[in-house]
Structures are given as C-alpha cells and as structure tokens.
JSON list of C-alpha atoms in Angstrom, two decimals:
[
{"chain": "A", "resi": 1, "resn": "UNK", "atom": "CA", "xyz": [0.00, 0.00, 0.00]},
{"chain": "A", "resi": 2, "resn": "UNK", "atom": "CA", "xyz": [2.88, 2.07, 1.13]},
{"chain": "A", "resi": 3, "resn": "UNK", "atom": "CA", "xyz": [4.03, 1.32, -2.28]},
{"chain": "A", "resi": 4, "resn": "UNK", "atom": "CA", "xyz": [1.45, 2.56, -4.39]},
{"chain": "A", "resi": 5, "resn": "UNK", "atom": "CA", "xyz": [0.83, 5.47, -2.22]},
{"chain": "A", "resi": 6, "resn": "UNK", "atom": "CA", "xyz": [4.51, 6.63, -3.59]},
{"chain": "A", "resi": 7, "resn": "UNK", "atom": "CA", "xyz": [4.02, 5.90, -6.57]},
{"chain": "A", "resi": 8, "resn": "UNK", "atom": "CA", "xyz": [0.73, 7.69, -7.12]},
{"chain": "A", "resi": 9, "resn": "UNK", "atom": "CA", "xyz": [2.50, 11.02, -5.11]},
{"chain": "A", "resi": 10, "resn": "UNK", "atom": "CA", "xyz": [5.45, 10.49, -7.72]},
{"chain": "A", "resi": 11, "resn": "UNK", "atom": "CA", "xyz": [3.26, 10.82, -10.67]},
{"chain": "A", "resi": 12, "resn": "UNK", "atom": "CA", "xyz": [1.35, 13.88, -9.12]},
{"chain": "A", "resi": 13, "resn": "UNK", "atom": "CA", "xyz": [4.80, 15.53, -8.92]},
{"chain": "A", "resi": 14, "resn": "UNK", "atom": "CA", "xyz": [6.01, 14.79, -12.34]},
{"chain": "A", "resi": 15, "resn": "UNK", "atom": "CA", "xyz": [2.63, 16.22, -13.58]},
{"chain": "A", "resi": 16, "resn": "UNK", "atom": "CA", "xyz": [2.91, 19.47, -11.75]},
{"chain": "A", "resi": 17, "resn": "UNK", "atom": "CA", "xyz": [6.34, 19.68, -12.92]},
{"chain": "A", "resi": 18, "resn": "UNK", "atom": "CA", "xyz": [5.70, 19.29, -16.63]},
{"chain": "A", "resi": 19, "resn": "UNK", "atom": "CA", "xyz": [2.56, 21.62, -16.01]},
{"chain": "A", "resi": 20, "resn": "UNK", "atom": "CA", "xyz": [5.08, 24.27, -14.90]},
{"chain": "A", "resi": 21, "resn": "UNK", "atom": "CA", "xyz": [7.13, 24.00, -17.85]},
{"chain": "A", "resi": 22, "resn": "UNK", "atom": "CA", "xyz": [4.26, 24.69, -19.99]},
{"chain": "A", "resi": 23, "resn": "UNK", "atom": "CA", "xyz": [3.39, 27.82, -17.90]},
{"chain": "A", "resi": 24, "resn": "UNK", "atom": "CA", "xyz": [6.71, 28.77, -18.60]},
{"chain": "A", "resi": 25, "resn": "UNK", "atom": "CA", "xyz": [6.48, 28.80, -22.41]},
{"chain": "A", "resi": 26, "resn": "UNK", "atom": "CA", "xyz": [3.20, 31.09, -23.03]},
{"chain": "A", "resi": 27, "resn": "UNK", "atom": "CA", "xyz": [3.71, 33.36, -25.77]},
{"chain": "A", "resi": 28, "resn": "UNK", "atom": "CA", "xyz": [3.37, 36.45, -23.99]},
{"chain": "A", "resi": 29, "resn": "UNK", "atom": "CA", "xyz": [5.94, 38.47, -22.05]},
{"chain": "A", "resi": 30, "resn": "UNK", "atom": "CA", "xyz": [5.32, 40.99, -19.56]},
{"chain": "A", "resi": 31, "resn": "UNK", "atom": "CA", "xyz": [6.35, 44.41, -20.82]},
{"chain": "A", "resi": 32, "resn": "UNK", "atom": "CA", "xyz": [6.73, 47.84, -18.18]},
{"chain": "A", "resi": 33, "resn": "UNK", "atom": "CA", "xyz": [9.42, 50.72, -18.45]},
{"chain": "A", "resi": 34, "resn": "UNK", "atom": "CA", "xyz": [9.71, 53.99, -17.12]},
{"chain": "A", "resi": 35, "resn": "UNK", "atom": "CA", "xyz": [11.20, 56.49, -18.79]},
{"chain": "A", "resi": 36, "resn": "UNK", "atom": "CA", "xyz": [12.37, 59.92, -17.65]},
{"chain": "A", "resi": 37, "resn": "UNK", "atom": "CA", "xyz": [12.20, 62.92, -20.58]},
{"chain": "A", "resi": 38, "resn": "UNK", "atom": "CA", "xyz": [13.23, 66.62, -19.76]},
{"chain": "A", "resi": 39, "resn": "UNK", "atom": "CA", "xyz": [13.30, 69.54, -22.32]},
{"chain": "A", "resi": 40, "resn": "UNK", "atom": "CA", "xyz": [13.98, 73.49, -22.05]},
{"chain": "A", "resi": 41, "resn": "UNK", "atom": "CA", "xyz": [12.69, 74.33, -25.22]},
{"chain": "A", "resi": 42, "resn": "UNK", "atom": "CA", "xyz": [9.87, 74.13, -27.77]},
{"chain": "A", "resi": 43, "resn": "UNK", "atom": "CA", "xyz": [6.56, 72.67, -27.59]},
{"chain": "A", "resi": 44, "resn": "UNK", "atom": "CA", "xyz": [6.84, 69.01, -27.90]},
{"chain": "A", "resi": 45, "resn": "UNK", "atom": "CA", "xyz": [9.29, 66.34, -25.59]},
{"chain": "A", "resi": 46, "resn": "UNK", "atom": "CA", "xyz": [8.93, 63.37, -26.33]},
{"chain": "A", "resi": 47, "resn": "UNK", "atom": "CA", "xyz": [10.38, 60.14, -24.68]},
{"chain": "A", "resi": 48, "resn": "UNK", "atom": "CA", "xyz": [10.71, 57.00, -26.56]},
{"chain": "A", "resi": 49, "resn": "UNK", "atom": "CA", "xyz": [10.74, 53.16, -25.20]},
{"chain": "A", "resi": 50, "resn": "UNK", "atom": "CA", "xyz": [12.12, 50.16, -26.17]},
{"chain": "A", "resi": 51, "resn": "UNK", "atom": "CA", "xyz": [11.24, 48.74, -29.36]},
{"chain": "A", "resi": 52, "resn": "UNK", "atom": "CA", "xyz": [8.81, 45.46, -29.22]},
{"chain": "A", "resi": 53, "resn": "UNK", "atom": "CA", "xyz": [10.32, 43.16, -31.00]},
{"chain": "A", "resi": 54, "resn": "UNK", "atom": "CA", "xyz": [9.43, 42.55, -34.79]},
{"chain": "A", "resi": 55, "resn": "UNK", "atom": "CA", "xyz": [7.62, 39.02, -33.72]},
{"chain": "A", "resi": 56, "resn": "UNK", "atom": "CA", "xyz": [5.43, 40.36, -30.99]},
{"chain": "A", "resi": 57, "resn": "UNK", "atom": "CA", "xyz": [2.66, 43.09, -30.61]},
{"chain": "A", "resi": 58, "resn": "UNK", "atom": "CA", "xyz": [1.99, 45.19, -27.55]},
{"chain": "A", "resi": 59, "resn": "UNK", "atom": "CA", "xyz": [-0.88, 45.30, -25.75]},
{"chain": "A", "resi": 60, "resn": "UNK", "atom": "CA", "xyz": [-0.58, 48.37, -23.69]},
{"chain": "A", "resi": 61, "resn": "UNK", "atom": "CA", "xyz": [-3.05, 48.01, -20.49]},
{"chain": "A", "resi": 62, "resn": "UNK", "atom": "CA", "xyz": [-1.53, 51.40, -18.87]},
{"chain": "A", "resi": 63, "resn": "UNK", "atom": "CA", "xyz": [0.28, 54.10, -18.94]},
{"chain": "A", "resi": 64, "resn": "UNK", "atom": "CA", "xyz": [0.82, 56.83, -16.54]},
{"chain": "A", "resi": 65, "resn": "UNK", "atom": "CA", "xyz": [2.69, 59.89, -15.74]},
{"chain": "A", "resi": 66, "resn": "UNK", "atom": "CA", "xyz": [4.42, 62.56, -13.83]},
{"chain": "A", "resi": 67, "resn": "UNK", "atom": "CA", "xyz": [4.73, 66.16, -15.55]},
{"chain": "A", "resi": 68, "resn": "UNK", "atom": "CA", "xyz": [6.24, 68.91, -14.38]},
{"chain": "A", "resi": 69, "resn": "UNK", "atom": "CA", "xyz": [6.31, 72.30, -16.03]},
{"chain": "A", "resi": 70, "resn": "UNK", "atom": "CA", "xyz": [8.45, 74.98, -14.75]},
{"chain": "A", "resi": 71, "resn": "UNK", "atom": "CA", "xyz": [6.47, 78.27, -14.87]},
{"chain": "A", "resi": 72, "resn": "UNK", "atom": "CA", "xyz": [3.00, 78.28, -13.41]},
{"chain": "A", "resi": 73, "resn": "UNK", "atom": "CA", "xyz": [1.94, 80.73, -16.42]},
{"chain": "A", "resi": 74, "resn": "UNK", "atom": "CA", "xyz": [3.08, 78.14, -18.85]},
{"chain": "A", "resi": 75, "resn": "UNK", "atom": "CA", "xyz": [0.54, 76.67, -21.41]},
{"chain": "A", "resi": 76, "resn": "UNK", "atom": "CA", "xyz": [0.55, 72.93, -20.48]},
{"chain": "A", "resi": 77, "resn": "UNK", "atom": "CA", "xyz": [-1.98, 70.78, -23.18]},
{"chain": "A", "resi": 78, "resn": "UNK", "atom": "CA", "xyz": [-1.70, 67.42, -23.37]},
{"chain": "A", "resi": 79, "resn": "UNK", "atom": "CA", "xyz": [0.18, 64.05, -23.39]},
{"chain": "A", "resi": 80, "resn": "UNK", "atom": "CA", "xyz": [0.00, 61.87, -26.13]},
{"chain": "A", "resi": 81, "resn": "UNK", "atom": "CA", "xyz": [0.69, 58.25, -25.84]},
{"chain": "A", "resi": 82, "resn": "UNK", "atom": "CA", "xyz": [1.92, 55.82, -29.84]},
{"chain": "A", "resi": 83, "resn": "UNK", "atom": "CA", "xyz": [4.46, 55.05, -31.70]},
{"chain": "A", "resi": 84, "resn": "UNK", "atom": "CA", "xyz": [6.79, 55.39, -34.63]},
{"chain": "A", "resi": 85, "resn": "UNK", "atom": "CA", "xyz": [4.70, 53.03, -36.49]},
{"chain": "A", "resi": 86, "resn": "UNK", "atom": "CA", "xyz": [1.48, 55.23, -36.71]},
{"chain": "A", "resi": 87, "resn": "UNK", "atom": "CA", "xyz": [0.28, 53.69, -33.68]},
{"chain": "A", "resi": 88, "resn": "UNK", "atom": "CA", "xyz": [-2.66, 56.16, -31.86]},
{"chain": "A", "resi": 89, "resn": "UNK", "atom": "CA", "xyz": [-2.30, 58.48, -30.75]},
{"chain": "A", "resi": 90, "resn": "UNK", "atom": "CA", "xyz": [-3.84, 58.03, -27.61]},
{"chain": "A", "resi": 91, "resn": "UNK", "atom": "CA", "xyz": [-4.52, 60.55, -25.13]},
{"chain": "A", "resi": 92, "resn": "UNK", "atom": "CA", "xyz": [-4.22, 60.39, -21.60]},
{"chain": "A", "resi": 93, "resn": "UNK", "atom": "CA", "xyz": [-5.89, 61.84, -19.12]},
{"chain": "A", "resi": 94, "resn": "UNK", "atom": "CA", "xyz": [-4.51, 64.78, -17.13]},
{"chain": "A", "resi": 95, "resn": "UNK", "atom": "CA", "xyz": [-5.27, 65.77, -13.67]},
{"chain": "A", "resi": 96, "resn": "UNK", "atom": "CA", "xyz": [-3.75, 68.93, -11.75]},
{"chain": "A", "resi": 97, "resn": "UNK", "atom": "CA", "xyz": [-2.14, 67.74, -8.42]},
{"chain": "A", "resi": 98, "resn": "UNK", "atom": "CA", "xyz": [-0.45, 71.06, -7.04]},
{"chain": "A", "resi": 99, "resn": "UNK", "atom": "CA", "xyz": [1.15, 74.53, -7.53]},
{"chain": "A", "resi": 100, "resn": "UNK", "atom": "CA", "xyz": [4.16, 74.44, -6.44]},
{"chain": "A", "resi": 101, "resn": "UNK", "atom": "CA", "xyz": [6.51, 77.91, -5.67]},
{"chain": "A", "resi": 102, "resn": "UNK", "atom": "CA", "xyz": [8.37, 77.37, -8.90]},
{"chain": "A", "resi": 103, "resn": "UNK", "atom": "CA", "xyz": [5.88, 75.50, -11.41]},
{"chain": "A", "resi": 104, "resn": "UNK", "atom": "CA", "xyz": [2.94, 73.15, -12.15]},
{"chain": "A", "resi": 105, "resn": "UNK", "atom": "CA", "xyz": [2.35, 69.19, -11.54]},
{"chain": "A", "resi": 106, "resn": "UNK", "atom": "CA", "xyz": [0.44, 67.02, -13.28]},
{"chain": "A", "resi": 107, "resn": "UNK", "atom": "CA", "xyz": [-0.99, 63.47, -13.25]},
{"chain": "A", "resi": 108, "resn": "UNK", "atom": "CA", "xyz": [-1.67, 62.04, -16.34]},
{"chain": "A", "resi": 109, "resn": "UNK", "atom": "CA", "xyz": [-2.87, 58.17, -17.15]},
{"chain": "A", "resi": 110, "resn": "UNK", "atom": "CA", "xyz": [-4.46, 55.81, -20.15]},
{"chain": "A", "resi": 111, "resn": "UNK", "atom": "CA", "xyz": [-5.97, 52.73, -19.28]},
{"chain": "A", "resi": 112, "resn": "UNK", "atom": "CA", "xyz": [-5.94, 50.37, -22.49]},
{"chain": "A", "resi": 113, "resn": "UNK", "atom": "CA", "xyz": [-5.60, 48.26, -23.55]},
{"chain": "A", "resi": 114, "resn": "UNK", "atom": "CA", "xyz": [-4.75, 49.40, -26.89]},
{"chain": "A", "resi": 115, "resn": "UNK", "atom": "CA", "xyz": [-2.22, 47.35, -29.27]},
{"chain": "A", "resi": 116, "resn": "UNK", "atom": "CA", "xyz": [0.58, 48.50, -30.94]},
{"chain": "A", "resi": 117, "resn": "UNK", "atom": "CA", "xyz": [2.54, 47.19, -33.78]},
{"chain": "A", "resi": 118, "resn": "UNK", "atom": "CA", "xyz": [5.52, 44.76, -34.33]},
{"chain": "A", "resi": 119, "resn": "UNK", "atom": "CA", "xyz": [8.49, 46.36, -34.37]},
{"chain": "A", "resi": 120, "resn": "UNK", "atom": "CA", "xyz": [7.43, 49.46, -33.28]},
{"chain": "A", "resi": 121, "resn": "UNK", "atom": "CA", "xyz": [8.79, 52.36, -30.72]},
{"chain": "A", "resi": 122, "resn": "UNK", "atom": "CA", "xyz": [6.57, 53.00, -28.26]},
{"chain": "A", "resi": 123, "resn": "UNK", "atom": "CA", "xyz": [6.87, 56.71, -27.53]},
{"chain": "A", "resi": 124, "resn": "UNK", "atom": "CA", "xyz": [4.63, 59.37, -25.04]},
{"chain": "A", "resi": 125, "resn": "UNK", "atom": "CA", "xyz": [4.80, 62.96, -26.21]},
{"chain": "A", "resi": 126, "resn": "UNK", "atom": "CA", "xyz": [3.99, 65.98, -23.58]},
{"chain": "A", "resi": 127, "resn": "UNK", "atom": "CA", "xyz": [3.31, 69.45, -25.17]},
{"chain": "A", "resi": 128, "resn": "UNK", "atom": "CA", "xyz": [3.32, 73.04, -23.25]},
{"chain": "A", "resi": 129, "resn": "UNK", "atom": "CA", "xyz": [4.25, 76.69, -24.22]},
{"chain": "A", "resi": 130, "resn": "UNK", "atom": "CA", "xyz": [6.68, 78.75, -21.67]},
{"chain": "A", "resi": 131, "resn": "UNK", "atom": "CA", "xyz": [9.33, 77.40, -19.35]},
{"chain": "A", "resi": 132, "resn": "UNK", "atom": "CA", "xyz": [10.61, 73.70, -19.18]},
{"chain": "A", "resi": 133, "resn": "UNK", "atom": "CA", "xyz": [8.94, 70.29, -18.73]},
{"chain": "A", "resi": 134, "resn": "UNK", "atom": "CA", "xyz": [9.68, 67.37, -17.30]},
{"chain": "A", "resi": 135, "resn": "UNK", "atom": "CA", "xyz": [8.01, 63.91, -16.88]},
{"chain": "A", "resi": 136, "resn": "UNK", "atom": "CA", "xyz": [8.75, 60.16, -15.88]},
{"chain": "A", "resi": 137, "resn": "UNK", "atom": "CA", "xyz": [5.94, 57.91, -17.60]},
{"chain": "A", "resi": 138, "resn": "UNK", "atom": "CA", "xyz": [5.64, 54.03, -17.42]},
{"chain": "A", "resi": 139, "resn": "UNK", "atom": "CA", "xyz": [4.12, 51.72, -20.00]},
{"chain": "A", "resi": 140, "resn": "UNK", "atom": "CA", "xyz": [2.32, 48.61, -18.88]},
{"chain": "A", "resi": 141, "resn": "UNK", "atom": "CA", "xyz": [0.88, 45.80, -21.40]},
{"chain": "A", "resi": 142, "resn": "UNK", "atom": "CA", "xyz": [2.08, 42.50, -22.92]},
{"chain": "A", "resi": 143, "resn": "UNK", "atom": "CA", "xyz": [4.17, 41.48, -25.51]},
{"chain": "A", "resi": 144, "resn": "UNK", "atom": "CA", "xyz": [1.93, 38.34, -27.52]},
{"chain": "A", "resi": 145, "resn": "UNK", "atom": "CA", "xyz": [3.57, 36.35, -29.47]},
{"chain": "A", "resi": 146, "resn": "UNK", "atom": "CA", "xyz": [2.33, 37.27, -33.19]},
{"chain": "A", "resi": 147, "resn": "UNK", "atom": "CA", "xyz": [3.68, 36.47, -37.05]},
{"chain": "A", "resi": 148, "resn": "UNK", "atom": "CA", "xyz": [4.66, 39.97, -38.75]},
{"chain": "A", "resi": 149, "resn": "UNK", "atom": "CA", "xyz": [2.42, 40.93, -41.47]},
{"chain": "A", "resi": 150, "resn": "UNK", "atom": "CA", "xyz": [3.99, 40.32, -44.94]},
{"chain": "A", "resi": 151, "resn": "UNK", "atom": "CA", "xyz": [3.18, 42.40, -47.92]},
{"chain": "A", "resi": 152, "resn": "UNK", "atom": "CA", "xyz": [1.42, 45.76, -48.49]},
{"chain": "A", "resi": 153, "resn": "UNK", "atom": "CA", "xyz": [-2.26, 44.31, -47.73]},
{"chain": "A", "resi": 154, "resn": "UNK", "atom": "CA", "xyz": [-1.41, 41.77, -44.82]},
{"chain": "A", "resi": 155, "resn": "UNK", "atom": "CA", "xyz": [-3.71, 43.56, -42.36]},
{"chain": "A", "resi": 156, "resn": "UNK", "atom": "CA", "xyz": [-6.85, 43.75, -44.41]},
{"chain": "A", "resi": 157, "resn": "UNK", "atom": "CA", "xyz": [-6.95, 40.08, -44.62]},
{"chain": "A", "resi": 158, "resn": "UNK", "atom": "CA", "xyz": [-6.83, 39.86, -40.21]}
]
C-alpha cells in the first residue's frame, strides 16, 4: 500500500512539474518601463521606449505619468501616448495635483488596452508653451507572441 501510495504522489509531482514548464512557455511576455524625458525648449518632448520586437505586438493596459512644467503661467496641453509606427495616438488623461513655488504638476494616465505594432517604438509625447517640462511615464501591457504581417495588404486580410 505504502508502495502505491509513492508511486501515485510520484506521478502527481512529475505532472505538476511538466505543467510548470508549460506555464513557462506562453507566448506572452510581460512588458513595463519607465522612462524619464526633460526639455527646455519648444513645444513638444517626447520620450521613446524600447522597441517590441518585430515578432510580438503590444498590448498596452496602462500608462501613466508625472509632468512637471516649470512656470506656473506656462501653457501645459496634453500628453499623447503611440508610436513610430502610426500607432494612436492616444490621449491620456490629465489631472492637476499642485502649484508648487516654482511651477505646475500634473498626473496624467491611459488605461488600455490598446495594441501597438511589431516592431514598433513605443513613444509618449507631452506638449506646453513657456518654461521647461519634465516627466517620468511608465508603459504597462504584454508582448503576444504574433507572425509579422507580410506584404502591403497583410492587415486587411486579419
């Protein structure tokens, strides 16, 4: 009895085992990076993120953001979340948190999820007139395993 009893266990083991090997090869990868962006000048600073590779899409489930402008009379409008690939843009929301002596801070966030290409450069894009900005954003999704469209009308046949 003792016997079997070890047997049977054994088994159970092996089988949890080789379930945890195929939980280990899913085709999707969990994707987050922050990214800090400052600029002096002009309207538009954008960051940009690492690329997704050319075999995988992103689904983006989040992203959210710090932004600080350095003047409180400065024009702050928006931030735009995409990519080099045409992807969006999306637009986050942006919330007011204070008023600080020597400028302005906002919050801003997207909730997805929204996909973006393969291959691409995921990028977020603040604009503003007057002073400086600065931000630190981080991108949330998953990278799914997905074959690369091939030739110019690949994606009207998905």
């Amino acid at each position: 009895m003792r016997i079997a009893f070890r047997v049977i266990a054994f088994g159970l083991a092996a089988g949890a085992l080789s379930g945890t090997a195929q939980a280990q090869t899913l085709s999707s990868k969990f994707y987050q990076e922050n990214v800090f962006r400052q600029c002096s000048s002009g309207i538009a600073c954008t960051a940009t993120y690492p690329a997704i590779p050319a075999d995988r899409i992103l689904k983006v489930n989040s992203v959210s953001c710090r932004v600080f402008v350095t003047s409180r009379t400065a024009i702050f409008s928006q931030v735009e979340f995409g990519s080099d690939k045409g992807d969006g843009p999306f637009f986050l929301d942006v919330m007011t948190i204070s008023y600080p002596e020597d400028g302005r801070l906002f919050a801003a966030s997207f909730k997805g999820p929204v996909y973006l290409s393969h291959g691409a450069t995921p990028r977020v894009s603040a604009f503003w007139a007057g002073g400086s900005v600065s931000f630190n954003c981080n991108v949330a999704g998953l990278t799914e395993k997905s074959a690369p469209p091939s030739g110019a009308g690949a994606a009207e046949g998905d």
